[in-house]
PDB file of C-alpha atoms in Angstrom:
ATOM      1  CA  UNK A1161      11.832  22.257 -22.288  1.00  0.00           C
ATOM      2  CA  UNK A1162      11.954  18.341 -22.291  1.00  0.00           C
ATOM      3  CA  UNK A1163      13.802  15.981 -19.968  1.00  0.00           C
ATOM      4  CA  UNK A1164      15.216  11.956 -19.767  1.00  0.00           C
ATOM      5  CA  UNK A1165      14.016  10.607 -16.499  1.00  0.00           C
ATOM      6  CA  UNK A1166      17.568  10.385 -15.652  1.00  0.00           C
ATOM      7  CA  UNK A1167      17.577  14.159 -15.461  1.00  0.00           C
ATOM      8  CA  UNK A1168      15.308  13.967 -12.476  1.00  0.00           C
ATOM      9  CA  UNK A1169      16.685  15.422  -9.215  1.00  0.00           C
ATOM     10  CA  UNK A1170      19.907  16.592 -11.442  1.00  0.00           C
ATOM     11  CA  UNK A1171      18.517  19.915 -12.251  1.00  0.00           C
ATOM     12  CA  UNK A1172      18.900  21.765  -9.031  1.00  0.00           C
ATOM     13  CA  UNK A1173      22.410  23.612  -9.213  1.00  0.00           C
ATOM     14  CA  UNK A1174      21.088  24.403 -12.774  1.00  0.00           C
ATOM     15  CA  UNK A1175      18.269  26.051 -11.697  1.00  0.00           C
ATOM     16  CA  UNK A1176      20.209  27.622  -8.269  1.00  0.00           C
ATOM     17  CA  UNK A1177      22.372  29.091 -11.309  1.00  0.00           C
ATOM     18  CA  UNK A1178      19.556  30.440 -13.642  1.00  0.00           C
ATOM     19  CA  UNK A1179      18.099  32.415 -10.746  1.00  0.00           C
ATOM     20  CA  UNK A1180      21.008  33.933  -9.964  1.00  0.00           C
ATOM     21  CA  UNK A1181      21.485  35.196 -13.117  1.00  0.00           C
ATOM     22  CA  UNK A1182      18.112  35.969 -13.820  1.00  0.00           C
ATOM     23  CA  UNK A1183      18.224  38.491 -10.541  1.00  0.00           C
ATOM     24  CA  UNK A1184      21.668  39.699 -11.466  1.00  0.00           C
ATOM     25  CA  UNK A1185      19.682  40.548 -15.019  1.00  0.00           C
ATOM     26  CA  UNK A1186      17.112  42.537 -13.372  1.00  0.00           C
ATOM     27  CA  UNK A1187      19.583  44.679 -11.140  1.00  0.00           C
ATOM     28  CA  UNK A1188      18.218  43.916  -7.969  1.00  0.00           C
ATOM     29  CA  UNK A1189      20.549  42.673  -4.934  1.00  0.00           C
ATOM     30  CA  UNK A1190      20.042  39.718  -3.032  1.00  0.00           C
ATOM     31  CA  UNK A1191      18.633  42.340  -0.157  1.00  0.00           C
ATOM     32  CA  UNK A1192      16.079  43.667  -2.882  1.00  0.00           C
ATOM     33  CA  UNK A1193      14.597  40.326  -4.189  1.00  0.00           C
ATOM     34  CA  UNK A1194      13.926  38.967  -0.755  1.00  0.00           C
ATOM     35  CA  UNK A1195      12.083  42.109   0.291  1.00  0.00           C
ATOM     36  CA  UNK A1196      10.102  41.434  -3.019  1.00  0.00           C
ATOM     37  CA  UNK A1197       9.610  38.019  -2.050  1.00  0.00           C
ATOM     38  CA  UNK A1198       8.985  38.277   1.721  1.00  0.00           C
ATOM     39  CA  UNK A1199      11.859  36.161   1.992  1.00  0.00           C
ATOM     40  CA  UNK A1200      14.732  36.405   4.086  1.00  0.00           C
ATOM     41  CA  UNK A1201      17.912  37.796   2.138  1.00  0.00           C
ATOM     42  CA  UNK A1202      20.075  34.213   3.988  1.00  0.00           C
ATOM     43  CA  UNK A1203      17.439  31.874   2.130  1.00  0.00           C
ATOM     44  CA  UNK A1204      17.729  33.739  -1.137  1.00  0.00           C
ATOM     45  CA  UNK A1205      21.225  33.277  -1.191  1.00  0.00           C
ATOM     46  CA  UNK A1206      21.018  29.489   0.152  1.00  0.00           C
ATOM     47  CA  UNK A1207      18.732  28.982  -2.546  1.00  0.00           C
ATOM     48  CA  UNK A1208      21.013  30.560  -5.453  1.00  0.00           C
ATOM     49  CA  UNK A1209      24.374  28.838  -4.265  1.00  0.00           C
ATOM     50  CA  UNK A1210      22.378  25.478  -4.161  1.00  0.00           C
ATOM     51  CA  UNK A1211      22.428  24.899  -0.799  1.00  0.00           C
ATOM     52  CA  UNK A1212      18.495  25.158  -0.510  1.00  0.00           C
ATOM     53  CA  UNK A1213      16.328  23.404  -3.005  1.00  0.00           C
ATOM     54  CA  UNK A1214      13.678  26.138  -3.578  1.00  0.00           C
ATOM     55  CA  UNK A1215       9.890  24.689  -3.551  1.00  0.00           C
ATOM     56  CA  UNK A1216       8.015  25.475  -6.857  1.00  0.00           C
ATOM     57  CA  UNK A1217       6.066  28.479  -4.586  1.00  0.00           C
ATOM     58  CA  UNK A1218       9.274  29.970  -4.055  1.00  0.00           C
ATOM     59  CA  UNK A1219      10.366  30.489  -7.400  1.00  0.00           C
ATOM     60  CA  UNK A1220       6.917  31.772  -8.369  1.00  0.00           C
ATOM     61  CA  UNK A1221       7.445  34.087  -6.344  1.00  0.00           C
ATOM     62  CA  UNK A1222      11.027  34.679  -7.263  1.00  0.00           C
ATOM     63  CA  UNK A1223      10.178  35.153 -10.985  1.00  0.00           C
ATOM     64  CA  UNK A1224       7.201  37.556 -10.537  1.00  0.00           C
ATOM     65  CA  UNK A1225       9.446  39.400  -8.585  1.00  0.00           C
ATOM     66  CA  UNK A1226      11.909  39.600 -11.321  1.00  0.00           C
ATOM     67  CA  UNK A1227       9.051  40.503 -13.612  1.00  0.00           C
ATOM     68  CA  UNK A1228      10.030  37.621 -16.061  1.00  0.00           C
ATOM     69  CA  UNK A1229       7.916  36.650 -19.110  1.00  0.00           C
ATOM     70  CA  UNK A1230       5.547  34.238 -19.325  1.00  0.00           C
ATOM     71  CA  UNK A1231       7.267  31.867 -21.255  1.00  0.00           C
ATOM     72  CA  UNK A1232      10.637  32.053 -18.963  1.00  0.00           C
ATOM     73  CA  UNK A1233       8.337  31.400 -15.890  1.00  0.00           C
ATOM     74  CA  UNK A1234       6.834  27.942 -18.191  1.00  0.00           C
ATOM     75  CA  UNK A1235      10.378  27.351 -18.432  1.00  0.00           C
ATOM     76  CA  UNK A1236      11.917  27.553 -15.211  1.00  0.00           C
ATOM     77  CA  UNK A1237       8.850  26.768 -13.470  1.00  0.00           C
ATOM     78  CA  UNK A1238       9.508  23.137 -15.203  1.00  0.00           C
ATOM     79  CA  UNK A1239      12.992  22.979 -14.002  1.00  0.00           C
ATOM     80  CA  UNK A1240      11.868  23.787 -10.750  1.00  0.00           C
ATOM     81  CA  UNK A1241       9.871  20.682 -11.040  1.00  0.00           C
ATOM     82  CA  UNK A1242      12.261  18.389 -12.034  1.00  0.00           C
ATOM     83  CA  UNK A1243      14.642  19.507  -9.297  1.00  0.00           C
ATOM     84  CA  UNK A1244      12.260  18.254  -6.439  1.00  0.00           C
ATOM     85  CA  UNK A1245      11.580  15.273  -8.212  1.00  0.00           C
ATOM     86  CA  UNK A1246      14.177  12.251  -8.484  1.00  0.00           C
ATOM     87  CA  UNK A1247      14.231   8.945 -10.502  1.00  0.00           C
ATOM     88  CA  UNK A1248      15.641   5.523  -9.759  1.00  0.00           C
ATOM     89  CA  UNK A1249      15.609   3.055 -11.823  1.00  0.00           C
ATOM     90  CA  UNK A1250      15.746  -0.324 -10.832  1.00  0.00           C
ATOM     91  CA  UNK A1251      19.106  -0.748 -12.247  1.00  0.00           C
ATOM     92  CA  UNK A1252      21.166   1.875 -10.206  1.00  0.00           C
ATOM     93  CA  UNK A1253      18.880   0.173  -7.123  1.00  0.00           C
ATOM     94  CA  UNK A1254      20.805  -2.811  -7.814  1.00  0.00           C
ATOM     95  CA  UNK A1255      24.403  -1.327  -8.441  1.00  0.00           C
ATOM     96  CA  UNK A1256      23.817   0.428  -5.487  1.00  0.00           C
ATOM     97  CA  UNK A1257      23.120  -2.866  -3.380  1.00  0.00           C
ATOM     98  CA  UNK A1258      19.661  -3.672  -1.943  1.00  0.00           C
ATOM     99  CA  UNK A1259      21.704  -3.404   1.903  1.00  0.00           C
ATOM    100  CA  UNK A1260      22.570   0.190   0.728  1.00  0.00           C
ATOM    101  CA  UNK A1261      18.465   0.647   0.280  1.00  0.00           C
ATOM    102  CA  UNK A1262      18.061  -0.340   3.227  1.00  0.00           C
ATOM    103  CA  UNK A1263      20.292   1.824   5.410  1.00  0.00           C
ATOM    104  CA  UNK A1264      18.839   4.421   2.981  1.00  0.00           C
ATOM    105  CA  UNK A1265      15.627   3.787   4.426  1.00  0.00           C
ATOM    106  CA  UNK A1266      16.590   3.743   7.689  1.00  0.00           C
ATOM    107  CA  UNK A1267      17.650   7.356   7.626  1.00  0.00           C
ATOM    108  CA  UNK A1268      14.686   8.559   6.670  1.00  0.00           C
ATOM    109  CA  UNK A1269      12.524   6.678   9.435  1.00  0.00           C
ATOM    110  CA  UNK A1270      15.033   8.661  11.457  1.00  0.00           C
ATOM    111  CA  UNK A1271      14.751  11.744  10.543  1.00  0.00           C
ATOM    112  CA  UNK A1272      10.630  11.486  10.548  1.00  0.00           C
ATOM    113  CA  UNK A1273       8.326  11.839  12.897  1.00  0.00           C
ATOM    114  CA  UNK A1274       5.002  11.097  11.285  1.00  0.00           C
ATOM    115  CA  UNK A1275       5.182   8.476   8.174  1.00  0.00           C
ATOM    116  CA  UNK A1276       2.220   7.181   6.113  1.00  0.00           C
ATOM    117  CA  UNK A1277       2.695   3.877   4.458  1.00  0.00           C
ATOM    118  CA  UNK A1278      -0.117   3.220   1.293  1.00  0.00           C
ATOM    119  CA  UNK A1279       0.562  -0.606   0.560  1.00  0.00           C
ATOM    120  CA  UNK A1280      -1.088  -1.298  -2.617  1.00  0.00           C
ATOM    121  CA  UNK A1281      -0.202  -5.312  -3.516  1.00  0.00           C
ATOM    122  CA  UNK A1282       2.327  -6.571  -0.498  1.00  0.00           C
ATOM    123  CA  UNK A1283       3.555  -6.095   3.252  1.00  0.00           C
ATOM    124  CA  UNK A1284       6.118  -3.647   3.868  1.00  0.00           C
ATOM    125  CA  UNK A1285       9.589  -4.864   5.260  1.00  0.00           C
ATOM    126  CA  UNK A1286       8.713  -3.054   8.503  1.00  0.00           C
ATOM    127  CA  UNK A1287       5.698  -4.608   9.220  1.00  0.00           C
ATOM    128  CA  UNK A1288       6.791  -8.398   7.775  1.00  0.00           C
ATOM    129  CA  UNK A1289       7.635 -11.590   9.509  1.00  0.00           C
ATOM    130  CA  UNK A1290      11.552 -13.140   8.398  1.00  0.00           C
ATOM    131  CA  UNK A1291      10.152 -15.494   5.967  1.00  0.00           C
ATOM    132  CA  UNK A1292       7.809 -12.812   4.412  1.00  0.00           C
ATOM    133  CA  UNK A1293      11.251 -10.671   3.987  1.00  0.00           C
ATOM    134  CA  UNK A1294      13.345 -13.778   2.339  1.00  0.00           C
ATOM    135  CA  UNK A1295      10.501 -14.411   0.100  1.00  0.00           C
ATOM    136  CA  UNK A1296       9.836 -11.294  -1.020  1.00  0.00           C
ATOM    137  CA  UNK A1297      13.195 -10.723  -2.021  1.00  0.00           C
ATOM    138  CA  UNK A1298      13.671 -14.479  -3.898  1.00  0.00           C
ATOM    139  CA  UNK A1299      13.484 -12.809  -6.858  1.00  0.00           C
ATOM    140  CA  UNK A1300      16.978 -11.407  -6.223  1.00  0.00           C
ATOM    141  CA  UNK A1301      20.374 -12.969  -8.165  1.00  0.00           C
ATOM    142  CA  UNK A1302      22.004 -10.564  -5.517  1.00  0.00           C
ATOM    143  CA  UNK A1303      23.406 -11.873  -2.316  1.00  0.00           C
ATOM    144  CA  UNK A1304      20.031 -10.330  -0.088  1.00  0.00           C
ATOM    145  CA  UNK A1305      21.782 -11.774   3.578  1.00  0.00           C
ATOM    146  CA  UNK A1306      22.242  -7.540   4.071  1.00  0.00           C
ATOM    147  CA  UNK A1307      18.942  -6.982   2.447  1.00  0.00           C
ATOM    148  CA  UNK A1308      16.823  -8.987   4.597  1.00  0.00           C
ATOM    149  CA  UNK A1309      19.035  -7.984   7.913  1.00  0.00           C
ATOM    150  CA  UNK A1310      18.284  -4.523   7.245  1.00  0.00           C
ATOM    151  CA  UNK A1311      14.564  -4.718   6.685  1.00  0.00           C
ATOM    152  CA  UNK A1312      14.590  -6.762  10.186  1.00  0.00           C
ATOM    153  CA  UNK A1313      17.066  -4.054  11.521  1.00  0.00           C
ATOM    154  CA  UNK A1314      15.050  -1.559  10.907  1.00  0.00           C
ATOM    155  CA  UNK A1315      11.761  -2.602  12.715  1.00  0.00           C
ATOM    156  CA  UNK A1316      13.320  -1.580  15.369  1.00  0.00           C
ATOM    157  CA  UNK A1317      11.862   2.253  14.923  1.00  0.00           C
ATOM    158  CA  UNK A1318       7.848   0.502  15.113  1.00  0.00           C
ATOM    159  CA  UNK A1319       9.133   1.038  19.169  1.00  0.00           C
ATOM    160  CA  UNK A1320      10.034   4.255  19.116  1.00  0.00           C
ATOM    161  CA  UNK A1321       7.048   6.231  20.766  1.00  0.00           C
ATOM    162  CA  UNK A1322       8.007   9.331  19.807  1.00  0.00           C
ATOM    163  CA  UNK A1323       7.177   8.629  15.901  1.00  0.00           C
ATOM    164  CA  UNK A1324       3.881   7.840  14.526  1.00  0.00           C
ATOM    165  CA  UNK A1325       3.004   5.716  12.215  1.00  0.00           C
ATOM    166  CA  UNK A1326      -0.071   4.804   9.376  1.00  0.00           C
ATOM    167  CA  UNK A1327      -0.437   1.750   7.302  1.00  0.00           C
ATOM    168  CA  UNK A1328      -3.276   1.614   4.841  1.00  0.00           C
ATOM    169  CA  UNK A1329      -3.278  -1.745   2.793  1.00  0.00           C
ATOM    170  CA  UNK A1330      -5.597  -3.040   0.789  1.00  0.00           C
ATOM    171  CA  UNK A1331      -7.108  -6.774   1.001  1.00  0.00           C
ATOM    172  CA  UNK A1332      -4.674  -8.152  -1.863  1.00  0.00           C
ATOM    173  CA  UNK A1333      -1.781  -6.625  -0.312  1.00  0.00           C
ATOM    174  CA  UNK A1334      -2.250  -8.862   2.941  1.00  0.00           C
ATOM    175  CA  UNK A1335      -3.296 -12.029   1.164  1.00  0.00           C
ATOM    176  CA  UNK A1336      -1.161 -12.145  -1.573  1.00  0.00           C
ATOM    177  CA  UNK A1337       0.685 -15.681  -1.705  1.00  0.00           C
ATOM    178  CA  UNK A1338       4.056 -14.368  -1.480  1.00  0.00           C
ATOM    179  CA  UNK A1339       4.688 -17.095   0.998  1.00  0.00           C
ATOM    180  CA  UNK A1340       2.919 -20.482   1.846  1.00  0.00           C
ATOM    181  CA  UNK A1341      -0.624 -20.540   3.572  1.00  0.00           C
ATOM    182  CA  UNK A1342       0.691 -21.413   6.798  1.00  0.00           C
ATOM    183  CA  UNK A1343       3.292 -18.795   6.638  1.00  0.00           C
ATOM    184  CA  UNK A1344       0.801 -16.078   5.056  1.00  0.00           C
ATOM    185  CA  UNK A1345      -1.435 -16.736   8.421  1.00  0.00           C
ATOM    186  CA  UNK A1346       1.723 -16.061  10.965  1.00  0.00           C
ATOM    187  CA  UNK A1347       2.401 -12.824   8.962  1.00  0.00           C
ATOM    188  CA  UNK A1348      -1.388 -11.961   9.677  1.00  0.00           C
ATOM    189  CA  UNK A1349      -1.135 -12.433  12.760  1.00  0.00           C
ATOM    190  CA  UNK A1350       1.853 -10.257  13.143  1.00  0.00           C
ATOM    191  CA  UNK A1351       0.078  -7.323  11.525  1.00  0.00           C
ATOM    192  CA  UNK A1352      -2.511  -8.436  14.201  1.00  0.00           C
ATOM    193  CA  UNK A1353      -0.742  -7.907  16.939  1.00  0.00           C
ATOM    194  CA  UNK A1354       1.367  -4.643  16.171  1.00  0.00           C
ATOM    195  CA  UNK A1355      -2.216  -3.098  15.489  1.00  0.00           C
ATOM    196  CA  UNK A1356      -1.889  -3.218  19.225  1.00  0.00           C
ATOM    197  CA  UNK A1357       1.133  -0.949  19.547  1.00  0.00           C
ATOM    198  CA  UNK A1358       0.417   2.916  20.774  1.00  0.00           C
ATOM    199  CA  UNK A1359       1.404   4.559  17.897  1.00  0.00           C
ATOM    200  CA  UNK A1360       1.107   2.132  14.936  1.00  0.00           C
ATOM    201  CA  UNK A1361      -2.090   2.272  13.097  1.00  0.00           C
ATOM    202  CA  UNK A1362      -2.790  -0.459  10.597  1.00  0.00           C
ATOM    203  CA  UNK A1363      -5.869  -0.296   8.345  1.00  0.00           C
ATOM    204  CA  UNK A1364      -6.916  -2.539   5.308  1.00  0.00           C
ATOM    205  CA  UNK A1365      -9.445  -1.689   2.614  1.00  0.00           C
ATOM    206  CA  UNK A1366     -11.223  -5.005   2.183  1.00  0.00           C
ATOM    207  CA  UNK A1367     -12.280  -5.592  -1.703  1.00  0.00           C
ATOM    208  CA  UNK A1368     -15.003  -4.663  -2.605  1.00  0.00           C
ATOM    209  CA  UNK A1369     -15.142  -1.739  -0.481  1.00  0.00           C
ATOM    210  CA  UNK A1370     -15.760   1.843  -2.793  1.00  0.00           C
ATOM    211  CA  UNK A1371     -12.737   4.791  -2.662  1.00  0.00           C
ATOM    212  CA  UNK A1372     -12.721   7.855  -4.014  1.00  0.00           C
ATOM    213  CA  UNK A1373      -9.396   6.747  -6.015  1.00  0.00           C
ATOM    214  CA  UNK A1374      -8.433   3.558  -7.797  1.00  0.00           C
ATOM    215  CA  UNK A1375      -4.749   3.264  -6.597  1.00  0.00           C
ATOM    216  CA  UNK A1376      -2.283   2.278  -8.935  1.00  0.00           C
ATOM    217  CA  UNK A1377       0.891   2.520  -6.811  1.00  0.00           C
ATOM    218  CA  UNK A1378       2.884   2.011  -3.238  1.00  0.00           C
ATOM    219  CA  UNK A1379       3.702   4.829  -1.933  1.00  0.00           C
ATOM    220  CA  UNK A1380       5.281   6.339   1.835  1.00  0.00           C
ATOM    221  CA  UNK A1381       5.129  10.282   3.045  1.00  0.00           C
ATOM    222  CA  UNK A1382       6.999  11.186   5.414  1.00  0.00           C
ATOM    223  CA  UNK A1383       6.127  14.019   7.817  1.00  0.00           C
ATOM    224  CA  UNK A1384       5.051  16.664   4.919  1.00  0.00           C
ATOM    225  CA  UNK A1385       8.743  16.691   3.191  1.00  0.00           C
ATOM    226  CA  UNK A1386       8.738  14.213   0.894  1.00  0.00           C
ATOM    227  CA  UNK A1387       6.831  11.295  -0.936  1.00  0.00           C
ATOM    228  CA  UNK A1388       8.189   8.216  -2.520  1.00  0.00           C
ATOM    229  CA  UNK A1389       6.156   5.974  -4.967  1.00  0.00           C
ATOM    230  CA  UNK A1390       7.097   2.398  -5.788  1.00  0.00           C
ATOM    231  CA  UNK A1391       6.823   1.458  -9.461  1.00  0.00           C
ATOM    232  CA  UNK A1392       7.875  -2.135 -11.635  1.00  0.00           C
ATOM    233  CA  UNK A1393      11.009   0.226 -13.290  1.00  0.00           C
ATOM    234  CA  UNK A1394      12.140   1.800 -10.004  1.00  0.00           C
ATOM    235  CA  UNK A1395      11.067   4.721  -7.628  1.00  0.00           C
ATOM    236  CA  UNK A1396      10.058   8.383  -7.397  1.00  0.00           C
ATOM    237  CA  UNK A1397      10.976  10.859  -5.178  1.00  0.00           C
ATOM    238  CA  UNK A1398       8.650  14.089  -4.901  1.00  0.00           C
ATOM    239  CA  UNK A1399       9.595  17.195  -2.227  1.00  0.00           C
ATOM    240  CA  UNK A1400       7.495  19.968  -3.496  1.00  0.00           C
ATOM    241  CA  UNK A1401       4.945  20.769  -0.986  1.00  0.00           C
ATOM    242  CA  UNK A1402       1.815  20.799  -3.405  1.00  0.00           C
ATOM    243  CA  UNK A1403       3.135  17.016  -4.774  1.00  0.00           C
ATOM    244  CA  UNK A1404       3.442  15.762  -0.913  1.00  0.00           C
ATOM    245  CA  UNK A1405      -0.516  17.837  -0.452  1.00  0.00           C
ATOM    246  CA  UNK A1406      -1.526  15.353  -3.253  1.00  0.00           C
ATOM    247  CA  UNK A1407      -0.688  12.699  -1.805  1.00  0.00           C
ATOM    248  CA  UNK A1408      -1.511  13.136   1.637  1.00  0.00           C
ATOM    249  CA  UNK A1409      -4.982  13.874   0.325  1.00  0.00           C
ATOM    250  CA  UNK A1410      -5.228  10.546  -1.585  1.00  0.00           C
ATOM    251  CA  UNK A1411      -3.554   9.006   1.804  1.00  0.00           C
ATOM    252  CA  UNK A1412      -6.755  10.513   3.899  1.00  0.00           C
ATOM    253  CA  UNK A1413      -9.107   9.371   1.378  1.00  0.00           C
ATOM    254  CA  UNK A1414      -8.059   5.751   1.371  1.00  0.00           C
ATOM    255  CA  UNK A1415      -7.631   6.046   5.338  1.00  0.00           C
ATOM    256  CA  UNK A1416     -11.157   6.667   5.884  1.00  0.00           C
ATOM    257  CA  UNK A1417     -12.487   3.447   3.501  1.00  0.00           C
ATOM    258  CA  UNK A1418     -10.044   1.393   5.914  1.00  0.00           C
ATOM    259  CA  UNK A1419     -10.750  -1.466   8.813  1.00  0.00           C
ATOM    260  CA  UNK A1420      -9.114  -0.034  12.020  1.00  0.00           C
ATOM    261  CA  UNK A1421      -8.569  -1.718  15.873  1.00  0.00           C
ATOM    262  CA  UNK A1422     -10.840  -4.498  16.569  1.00  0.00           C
ATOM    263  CA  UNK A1423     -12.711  -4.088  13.243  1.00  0.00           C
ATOM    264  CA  UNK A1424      -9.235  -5.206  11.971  1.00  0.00           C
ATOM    265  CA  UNK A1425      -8.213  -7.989  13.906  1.00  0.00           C
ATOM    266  CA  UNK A1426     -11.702  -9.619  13.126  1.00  0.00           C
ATOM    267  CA  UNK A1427     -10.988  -9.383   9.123  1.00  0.00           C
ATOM    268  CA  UNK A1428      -6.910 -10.545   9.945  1.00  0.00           C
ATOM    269  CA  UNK A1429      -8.112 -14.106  12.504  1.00  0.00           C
ATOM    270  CA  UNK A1430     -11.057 -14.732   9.487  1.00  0.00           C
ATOM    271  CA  UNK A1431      -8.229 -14.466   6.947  1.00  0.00           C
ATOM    272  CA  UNK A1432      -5.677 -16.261   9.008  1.00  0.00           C
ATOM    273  CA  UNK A1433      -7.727 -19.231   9.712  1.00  0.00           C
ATOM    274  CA  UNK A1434      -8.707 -19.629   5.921  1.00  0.00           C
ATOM    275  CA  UNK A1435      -5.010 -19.629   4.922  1.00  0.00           C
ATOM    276  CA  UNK A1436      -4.570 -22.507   8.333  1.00  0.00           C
ATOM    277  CA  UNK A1437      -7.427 -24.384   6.619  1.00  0.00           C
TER     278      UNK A1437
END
């Protein structure tokens, strides 16, 4: 079975209908499967009417309890896949509006508790001052007036105590020129001083320094539901659980190799009086 990358993320009511018919195949009720599957007979059905999108576990499990072939489980096993993992390209990012994005984002801050922030090559909007925003969005022939409110808008949630929050960027992420020297040294000092807050951590891998993986993109988890990895073309949405284990292991491994607290602010005031000299 082959896919477009548009098909990402479109597969799931095709896949909620294939196990349904697959069990109704097999003769066994809704009742029957879930005992099979040590499931409960509410999240079978939730999961064959679409309403739940089943994790690639659960429709192992599923399929061996329906006895099905190897090559079916290859099959629908890669279906599965595709339905917990979504495409955007950078096209339907701009039809969509980069405001729409934004308030996009904003939900999921919401709706997380713990979020983990891997910043490979700039500052994220939630961390950045307002000039850092505007210029990181100059590339833009869109109007970005929402763009850049909503980034600022949504720093809001840094406040919240109740959420937690890890930033891991490396050394070229902080110093690349994306705005003048003098500007460059206020936005260290910002990431300076919400090092401070409670529950913001901010690290930075200094270059040089050895990890156990060369990065080669952005990416955000949030709580242990989903990941999302920034590319050039657009962005990637995973939600199966051993995708978001991945990357939470890559996260911790990158963690550790980071400058923390005071170690920190001593690498940010050396950088930030270079870029004032």
């Amino acid at each position: 079975m082959t896919f477009e990358a548009e098909q990402l993320g479109e597969s799931g009511t095709e896949l909620a209908s294939l196990l349904r018919d697959l069990r109704k195949r097999a003769g066994l009720s809704g009742d029957r499967l879930a005992a099979r599957c040590n499931m409960s007979q509410s999240k079978v059905s939730r999961i064959e009417n679409g309403r739940t999108r089943p994790s690639l576990v659960d429709v192992e499990q599923i399929l061996r309890a329906l006895d099905a072939p190897p090559e079916l489980v290859a099959e629908v096993s890669a279906l599965a896949r595709m339905a917990n993992t979504e495409w955007r390209n950078v096209r339907e990012l701009r039809r969509k509006g980069l405001g729409t994005r934004q308030a996009e984002l904003k939900s999921l801050e919401a709706s997380s508790t713990q979020m983990r922030y891997f910043l490979l090559s700039m500052v994220t909007g939630l961390l950045a001052t307002p000039e850092y925003v505007r210029a990181s969005l100059a590339h833009s022939t869109a109007d970005t007036s929402r763009a850049v409110a909503g980034k600022m808008g949504r720093q809001a949630v840094l406040y919240d105590a109740s959420k937690r929050f890890t930033f891991v960027l490396t050394e070229q992420a902080v110093r690349w020129p994306v705005v003048s020297p003098l500007a460059l040294a206020e936005q260290m000092d910002r990431l300076a001083s919400l090092s401070y807050l409670p529950n913001v951590q901010i690290g930075v891998i200094p270059v040089g320094v050895p990890t156990p993986r060369t990065p080669l993109s952005t990416f955000t988890i949030y709580d242990t539901a989903l990941v999302t990895i920034e590319t050039t073309a657009g962005s990637l949405v995973f939600r199966d659980g051993r995708d978001v284990q991945a990357y939470l292991k890559e996260f911790a491994g990158y963690e550790e190799h980071a400058l923390f607290g005071e170690d920190l602010r001593a690498r940010l005031a050396e950088w930030s009086a270079a870029c004032r000299a």
